[in-house]
Short mmCIF file of N, CA and C in Angstrom, two decimals:
data_model
loop_
_atom_site.label_atom_id
_atom_site.label_comp_id
_atom_site.label_asym_id
_atom_site.label_seq_id
_atom_site.Cartn_x
_atom_site.Cartn_y
_atom_site.Cartn_z
N HIS A 1446 -20.72 -12.67 -14.04
CA HIS A 1446 -21.36 -13.89 -14.48
C HIS A 1446 -21.37 -14.04 -15.99
N ASN A 1447 -20.60 -13.22 -16.65
CA ASN A 1447 -20.65 -13.21 -18.11
C ASN A 1447 -19.64 -14.12 -18.76
N GLY A 1448 -18.72 -14.73 -17.99
CA GLY A 1448 -17.77 -15.64 -18.56
C GLY A 1448 -16.61 -14.89 -19.19
N ASN A 1449 -15.83 -15.61 -19.92
CA ASN A 1449 -14.63 -15.05 -20.54
C ASN A 1449 -14.91 -14.70 -22.01
N ALA A 1450 -14.45 -13.54 -22.41
CA ALA A 1450 -14.62 -13.09 -23.78
C ALA A 1450 -13.28 -12.56 -24.29
N ALA A 1451 -13.10 -12.54 -25.57
CA ALA A 1451 -11.83 -12.10 -26.15
C ALA A 1451 -12.11 -11.19 -27.36
N PHE A 1452 -11.18 -10.31 -27.60
CA PHE A 1452 -11.22 -9.45 -28.75
C PHE A 1452 -9.85 -9.45 -29.42
N TYR A 1453 -9.82 -9.48 -30.70
CA TYR A 1453 -8.57 -9.43 -31.47
C TYR A 1453 -8.77 -8.32 -32.55
N GLN A 1454 -7.69 -7.76 -32.97
CA GLN A 1454 -7.73 -6.58 -33.88
C GLN A 1454 -8.49 -6.80 -35.17
N THR A 1455 -8.61 -8.03 -35.63
CA THR A 1455 -9.33 -8.32 -36.89
C THR A 1455 -10.79 -8.59 -36.68
N TYR A 1456 -11.27 -8.69 -35.41
CA TYR A 1456 -12.66 -8.97 -35.11
C TYR A 1456 -13.54 -7.73 -35.44
N PRO A 1457 -14.78 -7.91 -35.81
CA PRO A 1457 -15.66 -6.76 -36.09
C PRO A 1457 -15.76 -5.86 -34.87
N THR A 1458 -15.89 -4.53 -35.13
CA THR A 1458 -16.01 -3.56 -34.07
C THR A 1458 -17.15 -3.94 -33.13
N GLY A 1459 -16.84 -3.98 -31.86
CA GLY A 1459 -17.85 -4.26 -30.82
C GLY A 1459 -18.19 -5.75 -30.70
N GLN A 1460 -17.53 -6.62 -31.41
CA GLN A 1460 -17.78 -8.06 -31.34
C GLN A 1460 -16.70 -8.73 -30.50
N PHE A 1461 -17.13 -9.49 -29.51
CA PHE A 1461 -16.24 -10.23 -28.65
C PHE A 1461 -16.53 -11.70 -28.77
N LEU A 1462 -15.53 -12.48 -28.80
CA LEU A 1462 -15.64 -13.94 -28.93
C LEU A 1462 -15.92 -14.55 -27.57
N ARG A 1463 -17.05 -15.18 -27.38
CA ARG A 1463 -17.40 -15.84 -26.11
C ARG A 1463 -16.63 -17.12 -25.97
N LEU A 1464 -15.86 -17.27 -24.90
CA LEU A 1464 -14.95 -18.43 -24.72
C LEU A 1464 -15.52 -19.44 -23.74
N GLY A 1465 -16.47 -19.08 -22.88
CA GLY A 1465 -17.00 -19.96 -21.87
C GLY A 1465 -16.55 -19.51 -20.47
N GLY A 1466 -16.76 -20.34 -19.49
CA GLY A 1466 -16.40 -19.95 -18.11
C GLY A 1466 -17.48 -19.08 -17.54
N ALA A 1467 -17.29 -18.71 -16.26
CA ALA A 1467 -18.29 -17.87 -15.63
C ALA A 1467 -17.79 -17.07 -14.46
N GLU A 1468 -17.30 -17.66 -13.40
CA GLU A 1468 -17.08 -17.01 -12.15
C GLU A 1468 -15.65 -16.58 -11.85
N SER A 1469 -14.67 -17.19 -12.41
CA SER A 1469 -13.30 -16.91 -11.99
C SER A 1469 -12.84 -15.52 -12.39
N ALA A 1470 -12.10 -14.93 -11.49
CA ALA A 1470 -11.43 -13.64 -11.81
C ALA A 1470 -10.14 -13.97 -12.52
N THR A 1471 -10.19 -14.20 -13.81
CA THR A 1471 -9.06 -14.77 -14.52
C THR A 1471 -8.93 -14.14 -15.91
N GLY A 1472 -7.85 -14.39 -16.56
CA GLY A 1472 -7.62 -13.96 -17.95
C GLY A 1472 -6.28 -13.28 -18.09
N TYR A 1473 -5.42 -13.87 -18.85
CA TYR A 1473 -4.07 -13.37 -19.08
C TYR A 1473 -3.75 -13.53 -20.58
N VAL A 1474 -3.04 -12.54 -21.13
CA VAL A 1474 -2.68 -12.55 -22.53
C VAL A 1474 -1.18 -12.49 -22.66
N ASN A 1475 -0.62 -13.40 -23.42
CA ASN A 1475 0.83 -13.39 -23.70
C ASN A 1475 1.10 -12.26 -24.64
N PRO A 1476 1.95 -11.30 -24.30
CA PRO A 1476 2.17 -10.13 -25.15
C PRO A 1476 2.97 -10.42 -26.43
N GLY A 1477 3.62 -11.56 -26.50
CA GLY A 1477 4.46 -11.83 -27.65
C GLY A 1477 4.10 -13.07 -28.46
N GLU A 1478 3.51 -14.07 -27.77
CA GLU A 1478 3.16 -15.30 -28.43
C GLU A 1478 1.77 -15.09 -29.06
N ASN A 1479 1.71 -15.09 -30.35
CA ASN A 1479 0.55 -14.69 -31.14
C ASN A 1479 -0.78 -15.27 -30.63
N ARG A 1480 -1.59 -14.42 -29.99
CA ARG A 1480 -2.96 -14.69 -29.57
C ARG A 1480 -3.11 -15.76 -28.52
N ARG A 1481 -2.07 -16.05 -27.74
CA ARG A 1481 -2.16 -17.06 -26.65
C ARG A 1481 -2.76 -16.38 -25.42
N THR A 1482 -3.78 -17.05 -24.86
CA THR A 1482 -4.48 -16.56 -23.68
C THR A 1482 -4.59 -17.67 -22.66
N TYR A 1483 -4.76 -17.30 -21.39
CA TYR A 1483 -4.78 -18.24 -20.29
C TYR A 1483 -5.94 -17.91 -19.35
N PHE A 1484 -6.76 -18.90 -19.04
CA PHE A 1484 -7.92 -18.73 -18.15
C PHE A 1484 -7.94 -19.92 -17.21
N SER A 1485 -7.96 -19.65 -15.89
CA SER A 1485 -7.95 -20.75 -14.93
C SER A 1485 -9.24 -21.59 -14.96
N ASP A 1486 -10.33 -21.03 -15.43
CA ASP A 1486 -11.60 -21.79 -15.43
C ASP A 1486 -11.85 -22.55 -16.72
N ILE A 1487 -11.22 -22.15 -17.82
CA ILE A 1487 -11.50 -22.87 -19.09
C ILE A 1487 -10.20 -23.37 -19.76
N GLY A 1488 -9.06 -23.04 -19.21
CA GLY A 1488 -7.77 -23.48 -19.77
C GLY A 1488 -7.13 -22.46 -20.71
N ALA A 1489 -6.12 -22.90 -21.42
CA ALA A 1489 -5.35 -22.04 -22.27
C ALA A 1489 -5.91 -22.12 -23.71
N ARG A 1490 -6.02 -20.98 -24.38
CA ARG A 1490 -6.58 -20.95 -25.69
C ARG A 1490 -5.71 -20.08 -26.62
N ILE A 1491 -5.76 -20.43 -27.88
CA ILE A 1491 -5.17 -19.58 -28.93
C ILE A 1491 -6.32 -19.00 -29.66
N LEU A 1492 -6.44 -17.64 -29.66
CA LEU A 1492 -7.56 -17.01 -30.28
C LEU A 1492 -7.44 -17.15 -31.79
N PRO A 1493 -8.57 -17.30 -32.48
CA PRO A 1493 -8.52 -17.37 -33.95
C PRO A 1493 -8.15 -16.02 -34.52
N SER A 1494 -7.54 -15.99 -35.68
CA SER A 1494 -7.17 -14.70 -36.30
C SER A 1494 -8.38 -14.05 -36.91
N THR A 1495 -9.46 -14.78 -37.17
CA THR A 1495 -10.70 -14.19 -37.66
C THR A 1495 -11.81 -14.56 -36.66
N PHE A 1496 -12.84 -13.71 -36.61
CA PHE A 1496 -13.90 -13.92 -35.64
C PHE A 1496 -14.59 -15.26 -35.70
N THR A 1497 -14.70 -15.83 -36.91
CA THR A 1497 -15.39 -17.10 -37.09
C THR A 1497 -14.43 -18.30 -37.16
N GLY A 1498 -13.13 -18.06 -37.00
CA GLY A 1498 -12.14 -19.11 -37.04
C GLY A 1498 -12.20 -20.02 -35.84
N PRO A 1499 -11.54 -21.17 -35.92
CA PRO A 1499 -11.54 -22.12 -34.79
C PRO A 1499 -10.56 -21.71 -33.70
N LEU A 1500 -10.94 -22.00 -32.45
CA LEU A 1500 -10.05 -21.75 -31.30
C LEU A 1500 -8.94 -22.84 -31.29
N GLY A 1501 -7.77 -22.46 -30.88
CA GLY A 1501 -6.69 -23.41 -30.65
C GLY A 1501 -6.60 -23.71 -29.16
N TYR A 1502 -5.99 -24.79 -28.80
CA TYR A 1502 -5.89 -25.19 -27.40
C TYR A 1502 -4.43 -25.58 -27.14
N PHE A 1503 -3.96 -25.32 -25.90
CA PHE A 1503 -2.68 -25.79 -25.45
C PHE A 1503 -2.70 -25.98 -23.93
N GLY A 1504 -1.76 -26.63 -23.38
CA GLY A 1504 -1.79 -26.91 -21.93
C GLY A 1504 -0.94 -25.95 -21.13
N ILE A 1505 -1.33 -25.79 -19.88
CA ILE A 1505 -0.55 -25.04 -18.90
C ILE A 1505 -0.66 -25.84 -17.61
N ALA A 1506 0.50 -25.97 -16.91
CA ALA A 1506 0.59 -26.87 -15.77
C ALA A 1506 -0.10 -26.32 -14.49
N GLN A 1507 -0.19 -25.01 -14.34
CA GLN A 1507 -0.84 -24.43 -13.16
C GLN A 1507 -1.22 -23.00 -13.43
N TYR A 1508 -1.98 -22.45 -12.49
CA TYR A 1508 -2.41 -21.05 -12.59
C TYR A 1508 -2.01 -20.33 -11.31
N PRO A 1509 -2.03 -18.99 -11.33
CA PRO A 1509 -1.65 -18.22 -10.16
C PRO A 1509 -2.78 -18.14 -9.09
N ASN A 1510 -2.42 -17.67 -7.92
CA ASN A 1510 -3.41 -17.33 -6.90
C ASN A 1510 -4.36 -16.29 -7.51
N GLU A 1511 -5.66 -16.57 -7.40
CA GLU A 1511 -6.64 -15.63 -7.94
C GLU A 1511 -7.73 -15.39 -6.90
N SER A 1512 -8.24 -14.20 -6.90
CA SER A 1512 -9.33 -13.81 -5.99
C SER A 1512 -10.13 -12.66 -6.64
N TYR A 1513 -11.34 -12.50 -6.19
CA TYR A 1513 -12.11 -11.34 -6.67
C TYR A 1513 -11.52 -10.05 -6.10
N TYR A 1514 -10.74 -10.18 -5.04
CA TYR A 1514 -10.04 -9.03 -4.45
C TYR A 1514 -8.69 -8.92 -5.12
N THR A 1515 -8.48 -7.87 -5.91
CA THR A 1515 -7.24 -7.70 -6.67
C THR A 1515 -6.01 -7.83 -5.76
N MET A 1516 -6.09 -7.29 -4.58
CA MET A 1516 -4.93 -7.28 -3.68
C MET A 1516 -4.64 -8.69 -3.11
N HIS A 1517 -5.53 -9.64 -3.36
CA HIS A 1517 -5.29 -11.01 -2.88
C HIS A 1517 -4.99 -11.96 -4.04
N SER A 1518 -4.46 -11.42 -5.13
CA SER A 1518 -4.20 -12.22 -6.32
C SER A 1518 -2.79 -12.09 -6.76
N SER A 1519 -2.30 -13.09 -7.49
CA SER A 1519 -1.06 -13.01 -8.20
C SER A 1519 -1.44 -12.79 -9.65
N ALA A 1520 -0.60 -13.15 -10.56
CA ALA A 1520 -0.87 -12.98 -11.98
C ALA A 1520 0.10 -13.87 -12.76
N ILE A 1521 -0.07 -13.91 -14.06
CA ILE A 1521 0.94 -14.43 -14.93
C ILE A 1521 1.62 -13.25 -15.55
N LYS A 1522 2.92 -13.16 -15.40
CA LYS A 1522 3.71 -12.08 -16.05
C LYS A 1522 4.83 -12.74 -16.83
N PHE A 1523 5.26 -12.05 -17.86
CA PHE A 1523 6.24 -12.60 -18.80
C PHE A 1523 7.58 -11.86 -18.74
N ASP A 1524 8.67 -12.59 -18.91
CA ASP A 1524 9.98 -12.02 -18.94
C ASP A 1524 10.00 -11.09 -20.20
N PRO A 1525 10.40 -9.81 -20.00
CA PRO A 1525 10.37 -8.91 -21.19
C PRO A 1525 11.37 -9.26 -22.27
N ARG A 1526 12.30 -10.18 -21.95
CA ARG A 1526 13.31 -10.62 -22.97
C ARG A 1526 12.86 -11.80 -23.77
N CYS A 1527 11.87 -12.53 -23.21
CA CYS A 1527 11.47 -13.81 -23.87
C CYS A 1527 10.07 -14.18 -23.40
N TYR A 1528 9.09 -14.12 -24.28
CA TYR A 1528 7.70 -14.30 -23.87
C TYR A 1528 7.29 -15.78 -23.64
N SER A 1529 8.20 -16.72 -23.82
CA SER A 1529 7.88 -18.10 -23.41
C SER A 1529 8.29 -18.34 -21.94
N VAL A 1530 8.92 -17.34 -21.33
CA VAL A 1530 9.28 -17.39 -19.91
C VAL A 1530 8.25 -16.63 -19.11
N MET A 1531 7.61 -17.32 -18.16
CA MET A 1531 6.55 -16.67 -17.37
C MET A 1531 6.77 -16.96 -15.87
N PHE A 1532 6.16 -16.10 -15.08
CA PHE A 1532 6.27 -16.19 -13.60
C PHE A 1532 4.87 -16.11 -12.99
N MET A 1533 4.72 -16.66 -11.80
CA MET A 1533 3.47 -16.53 -11.08
C MET A 1533 3.64 -16.96 -9.61
N GLY A 1534 2.78 -16.45 -8.75
CA GLY A 1534 2.67 -16.90 -7.39
C GLY A 1534 1.51 -17.91 -7.29
N ASN A 1535 1.79 -19.02 -6.65
CA ASN A 1535 0.73 -20.04 -6.45
C ASN A 1535 0.94 -20.60 -5.08
N GLY A 1536 -0.10 -20.41 -4.20
CA GLY A 1536 0.05 -20.82 -2.80
C GLY A 1536 1.19 -20.03 -2.15
N ALA A 1537 2.03 -20.70 -1.42
CA ALA A 1537 3.12 -20.03 -0.73
C ALA A 1537 4.42 -20.04 -1.55
N SER A 1538 4.32 -20.31 -2.84
CA SER A 1538 5.50 -20.41 -3.69
C SER A 1538 5.43 -19.46 -4.90
N PHE A 1539 6.59 -19.12 -5.43
CA PHE A 1539 6.72 -18.30 -6.62
C PHE A 1539 7.45 -19.18 -7.67
N TYR A 1540 6.85 -19.19 -8.87
CA TYR A 1540 7.29 -20.13 -9.90
C TYR A 1540 7.75 -19.45 -11.18
N LYS A 1541 8.56 -20.22 -11.93
CA LYS A 1541 9.01 -19.79 -13.24
C LYS A 1541 8.83 -20.93 -14.23
N SER A 1542 8.36 -20.57 -15.41
CA SER A 1542 8.27 -21.53 -16.54
C SER A 1542 9.12 -21.01 -17.70
N THR A 1543 9.85 -21.89 -18.32
CA THR A 1543 10.67 -21.49 -19.48
C THR A 1543 10.09 -22.07 -20.79
N ASP A 1544 8.96 -22.76 -20.68
CA ASP A 1544 8.35 -23.37 -21.87
C ASP A 1544 6.87 -22.96 -22.07
N GLY A 1545 6.57 -21.72 -21.74
CA GLY A 1545 5.24 -21.21 -21.96
C GLY A 1545 4.19 -21.72 -21.03
N GLY A 1546 4.58 -22.32 -19.93
CA GLY A 1546 3.61 -22.81 -18.91
C GLY A 1546 3.45 -24.29 -18.90
N GLY A 1547 4.21 -25.05 -19.74
CA GLY A 1547 4.10 -26.49 -19.74
C GLY A 1547 4.62 -27.10 -18.45
N THR A 1548 5.68 -26.55 -17.91
CA THR A 1548 6.26 -27.00 -16.62
C THR A 1548 6.73 -25.79 -15.85
N PHE A 1549 6.83 -25.92 -14.54
CA PHE A 1549 7.27 -24.84 -13.69
C PHE A 1549 8.33 -25.33 -12.71
N THR A 1550 9.27 -24.43 -12.37
CA THR A 1550 10.22 -24.67 -11.31
C THR A 1550 9.97 -23.65 -10.22
N THR A 1551 10.20 -24.09 -8.98
CA THR A 1551 9.98 -23.21 -7.80
C THR A 1551 11.22 -22.33 -7.62
N LEU A 1552 10.98 -21.02 -7.54
CA LEU A 1552 12.05 -20.08 -7.26
C LEU A 1552 12.10 -19.65 -5.78
N LEU A 1553 10.94 -19.66 -5.12
CA LEU A 1553 10.86 -19.19 -3.76
C LEU A 1553 9.69 -19.87 -3.10
N THR A 1554 9.85 -20.37 -1.86
CA THR A 1554 8.76 -20.90 -1.05
C THR A 1554 8.89 -20.32 0.33
N SER A 1555 7.79 -19.75 0.81
CA SER A 1555 7.76 -19.18 2.15
C SER A 1555 7.75 -20.30 3.20
N THR A 1556 8.37 -20.04 4.31
CA THR A 1556 8.32 -21.00 5.41
C THR A 1556 7.05 -20.83 6.23
N ASP A 1557 6.29 -19.73 5.96
CA ASP A 1557 4.99 -19.50 6.64
C ASP A 1557 3.92 -20.29 5.90
N ALA A 1558 3.40 -21.28 6.56
CA ALA A 1558 2.38 -22.17 5.96
C ALA A 1558 1.12 -21.40 5.55
N GLY A 1559 0.84 -20.31 6.18
CA GLY A 1559 -0.34 -19.48 5.84
C GLY A 1559 -0.08 -18.41 4.81
N ALA A 1560 1.08 -18.42 4.22
CA ALA A 1560 1.45 -17.37 3.26
C ALA A 1560 0.81 -17.58 1.91
N SER A 1561 0.65 -16.47 1.21
CA SER A 1561 0.20 -16.49 -0.19
C SER A 1561 1.13 -15.48 -0.93
N LEU A 1562 1.85 -15.98 -1.95
CA LEU A 1562 2.72 -15.09 -2.69
C LEU A 1562 1.88 -14.50 -3.82
N GLU A 1563 1.74 -13.17 -3.81
CA GLU A 1563 0.74 -12.55 -4.67
C GLU A 1563 1.38 -11.55 -5.62
N SER A 1564 1.19 -10.30 -5.33
CA SER A 1564 1.64 -9.23 -6.26
C SER A 1564 3.15 -9.35 -6.48
N PHE A 1565 3.58 -9.16 -7.74
CA PHE A 1565 5.01 -9.16 -8.03
C PHE A 1565 5.27 -8.32 -9.27
N ASP A 1566 6.52 -7.92 -9.44
CA ASP A 1566 6.88 -7.20 -10.65
C ASP A 1566 8.31 -7.56 -11.05
N ILE A 1567 8.57 -7.35 -12.32
CA ILE A 1567 9.86 -7.66 -12.94
C ILE A 1567 10.41 -6.38 -13.50
N SER A 1568 11.64 -6.05 -13.20
CA SER A 1568 12.27 -4.83 -13.69
C SER A 1568 12.43 -4.93 -15.22
N ARG A 1569 12.08 -3.86 -15.92
CA ARG A 1569 12.24 -3.80 -17.36
C ARG A 1569 13.70 -3.50 -17.76
N SER A 1570 14.38 -2.72 -16.93
CA SER A 1570 15.76 -2.41 -17.25
C SER A 1570 16.74 -3.50 -16.91
N ASN A 1571 16.35 -4.33 -15.93
CA ASN A 1571 17.17 -5.47 -15.53
C ASN A 1571 16.24 -6.57 -15.06
N PRO A 1572 15.76 -7.46 -15.95
CA PRO A 1572 14.75 -8.43 -15.57
C PRO A 1572 15.24 -9.50 -14.55
N ASN A 1573 16.50 -9.46 -14.18
CA ASN A 1573 16.98 -10.33 -13.07
C ASN A 1573 16.51 -9.78 -11.74
N VAL A 1574 16.05 -8.55 -11.70
CA VAL A 1574 15.55 -7.92 -10.46
C VAL A 1574 14.02 -8.12 -10.44
N MET A 1575 13.53 -8.78 -9.38
CA MET A 1575 12.11 -8.99 -9.18
C MET A 1575 11.77 -8.76 -7.70
N TYR A 1576 10.54 -8.29 -7.50
CA TYR A 1576 10.01 -8.17 -6.17
C TYR A 1576 8.71 -9.00 -6.08
N VAL A 1577 8.54 -9.69 -4.92
CA VAL A 1577 7.35 -10.49 -4.71
C VAL A 1577 6.74 -10.14 -3.35
N PHE A 1578 5.46 -9.84 -3.31
CA PHE A 1578 4.76 -9.53 -2.05
C PHE A 1578 4.15 -10.80 -1.48
N GLN A 1579 4.36 -11.03 -0.21
CA GLN A 1579 3.81 -12.18 0.51
C GLN A 1579 2.77 -11.69 1.52
N ARG A 1580 1.56 -12.22 1.42
CA ARG A 1580 0.50 -11.95 2.41
C ARG A 1580 0.48 -13.15 3.37
N SER A 1581 0.30 -12.84 4.65
CA SER A 1581 0.24 -13.93 5.64
C SER A 1581 -0.99 -13.78 6.47
N ASN A 1582 -1.94 -14.72 6.33
CA ASN A 1582 -3.12 -14.69 7.21
C ASN A 1582 -2.78 -15.24 8.61
N THR A 1583 -1.87 -16.19 8.69
CA THR A 1583 -1.52 -16.77 9.98
C THR A 1583 -0.83 -15.75 10.84
N LEU A 1584 0.15 -15.02 10.33
CA LEU A 1584 0.93 -14.04 11.09
C LEU A 1584 0.29 -12.67 11.06
N TRP A 1585 -0.74 -12.48 10.23
CA TRP A 1585 -1.40 -11.16 10.10
C TRP A 1585 -0.37 -10.12 9.78
N ASP A 1586 0.44 -10.38 8.74
CA ASP A 1586 1.53 -9.48 8.35
C ASP A 1586 1.82 -9.71 6.88
N GLY A 1587 2.68 -8.91 6.32
CA GLY A 1587 3.11 -9.06 4.93
C GLY A 1587 4.64 -8.94 4.89
N LYS A 1588 5.18 -9.34 3.74
CA LYS A 1588 6.63 -9.34 3.60
C LYS A 1588 6.90 -9.06 2.12
N LEU A 1589 8.00 -8.35 1.86
CA LEU A 1589 8.41 -8.09 0.47
C LEU A 1589 9.73 -8.75 0.21
N TRP A 1590 9.76 -9.59 -0.77
CA TRP A 1590 10.97 -10.34 -1.16
C TRP A 1590 11.58 -9.69 -2.41
N LYS A 1591 12.92 -9.78 -2.49
CA LYS A 1591 13.63 -9.23 -3.63
C LYS A 1591 14.74 -10.19 -4.10
N THR A 1592 14.87 -10.28 -5.40
CA THR A 1592 15.96 -11.05 -6.02
C THR A 1592 16.69 -10.13 -7.02
N ILE A 1593 17.99 -10.26 -7.10
CA ILE A 1593 18.75 -9.50 -8.12
C ILE A 1593 19.42 -10.42 -9.12
N ASP A 1594 19.16 -11.75 -8.96
CA ASP A 1594 19.81 -12.73 -9.81
C ASP A 1594 18.80 -13.68 -10.47
N GLY A 1595 17.61 -13.16 -10.81
CA GLY A 1595 16.60 -13.93 -11.51
C GLY A 1595 15.93 -15.00 -10.68
N GLY A 1596 16.04 -14.92 -9.37
CA GLY A 1596 15.34 -15.86 -8.48
C GLY A 1596 16.20 -16.92 -7.85
N LEU A 1597 17.51 -16.88 -8.10
CA LEU A 1597 18.40 -17.86 -7.44
C LEU A 1597 18.52 -17.63 -5.96
N ASN A 1598 18.55 -16.33 -5.57
CA ASN A 1598 18.68 -15.94 -4.15
C ASN A 1598 17.69 -14.87 -3.85
N TRP A 1599 17.11 -14.90 -2.65
CA TRP A 1599 16.08 -13.95 -2.25
C TRP A 1599 16.44 -13.35 -0.90
N THR A 1600 16.12 -12.06 -0.70
CA THR A 1600 16.23 -11.41 0.56
C THR A 1600 14.89 -10.69 0.87
N THR A 1601 14.64 -10.43 2.14
CA THR A 1601 13.45 -9.71 2.48
C THR A 1601 13.84 -8.23 2.65
N CYS A 1602 12.95 -7.40 2.18
CA CYS A 1602 13.15 -5.93 2.28
C CYS A 1602 12.72 -5.45 3.67
N PRO A 1603 13.34 -4.40 4.17
CA PRO A 1603 12.91 -3.86 5.47
C PRO A 1603 11.48 -3.37 5.39
N ASN A 1604 10.75 -3.48 6.50
CA ASN A 1604 9.38 -2.96 6.59
C ASN A 1604 9.38 -1.45 6.51
N PRO A 1605 8.39 -0.83 5.91
CA PRO A 1605 8.30 0.61 5.93
C PRO A 1605 8.17 1.11 7.33
N PRO A 1606 8.86 2.20 7.71
CA PRO A 1606 8.81 2.67 9.09
C PRO A 1606 7.38 3.08 9.49
N GLY A 1607 7.06 2.81 10.73
CA GLY A 1607 5.80 3.23 11.30
C GLY A 1607 4.58 2.37 10.88
N THR A 1608 4.83 1.21 10.29
CA THR A 1608 3.70 0.35 9.91
C THR A 1608 3.61 -0.83 10.83
N SER A 1609 2.34 -1.31 10.99
CA SER A 1609 2.09 -2.47 11.81
C SER A 1609 1.90 -3.65 10.88
N GLY A 1610 1.82 -4.85 11.48
CA GLY A 1610 1.55 -6.05 10.69
C GLY A 1610 0.27 -5.94 9.86
N GLY A 1611 -0.75 -5.40 10.47
CA GLY A 1611 -2.03 -5.23 9.75
C GLY A 1611 -1.90 -4.29 8.57
N ASP A 1612 -1.04 -3.25 8.70
CA ASP A 1612 -0.80 -2.32 7.61
C ASP A 1612 -0.10 -3.01 6.44
N ARG A 1613 0.71 -3.99 6.75
CA ARG A 1613 1.50 -4.68 5.74
C ARG A 1613 0.91 -5.97 5.21
N ARG A 1614 -0.25 -6.35 5.74
CA ARG A 1614 -0.83 -7.63 5.37
C ARG A 1614 -1.26 -7.68 3.91
N VAL A 1615 -1.68 -6.58 3.37
CA VAL A 1615 -2.12 -6.51 1.97
C VAL A 1615 -1.23 -5.50 1.28
N GLY A 1616 -0.71 -5.88 0.10
CA GLY A 1616 0.19 -4.99 -0.59
C GLY A 1616 0.19 -5.22 -2.11
N ASP A 1617 0.72 -4.24 -2.78
CA ASP A 1617 0.87 -4.34 -4.24
C ASP A 1617 2.25 -3.72 -4.55
N ILE A 1618 2.84 -4.22 -5.58
CA ILE A 1618 4.18 -3.71 -5.95
C ILE A 1618 4.26 -3.46 -7.44
N THR A 1619 4.83 -2.32 -7.81
CA THR A 1619 5.10 -1.94 -9.20
C THR A 1619 6.46 -1.31 -9.26
N ILE A 1620 7.30 -1.78 -10.16
CA ILE A 1620 8.62 -1.18 -10.34
C ILE A 1620 8.49 -0.14 -11.40
N SER A 1621 9.15 0.99 -11.16
CA SER A 1621 9.14 2.04 -12.13
C SER A 1621 9.62 1.61 -13.51
N ALA A 1622 8.94 2.03 -14.54
CA ALA A 1622 9.32 1.66 -15.88
C ALA A 1622 10.66 2.23 -16.29
N THR A 1623 11.04 3.32 -15.58
CA THR A 1623 12.37 3.91 -15.90
C THR A 1623 13.37 3.59 -14.82
N ASP A 1624 12.99 2.80 -13.80
CA ASP A 1624 13.84 2.43 -12.67
C ASP A 1624 14.56 3.63 -12.10
#
């Protein structure tokens, strides 16, 4: 219930800038675009370079699936080659923006109306390789999608042996940093 707060390297030790908001499990930082942050409950902000400086504002067209349950959330992640390129799961679709979130194109949409595209990761050694986890409440199952061409084509990965639909309904994916 404390809302969104931010810290930047020039702020006084132990001082956090109160940004507003309250309940959403939100908050993303662009690792390359100087002090750009994204919050689904208060919008996109550019943090001031000094603690008493003015906040900057910019637009973002949509936000990812979010939940208090980490395993039921997506995120905003950035292409390691270009930080104005971002990805996210929203509803039953997986999206890409090439303009810092101003517009998005759909890379993948599940045919399962009850699906939620959530956890995903981008390979650091080959960012054209991505995995996206799909949770399905309707089918009580999960699915792992893979692309090797930056999202133009997708295939489903085989289910882990000996697992049931309930075992696969919630998942998380992380690609090895060394692949």
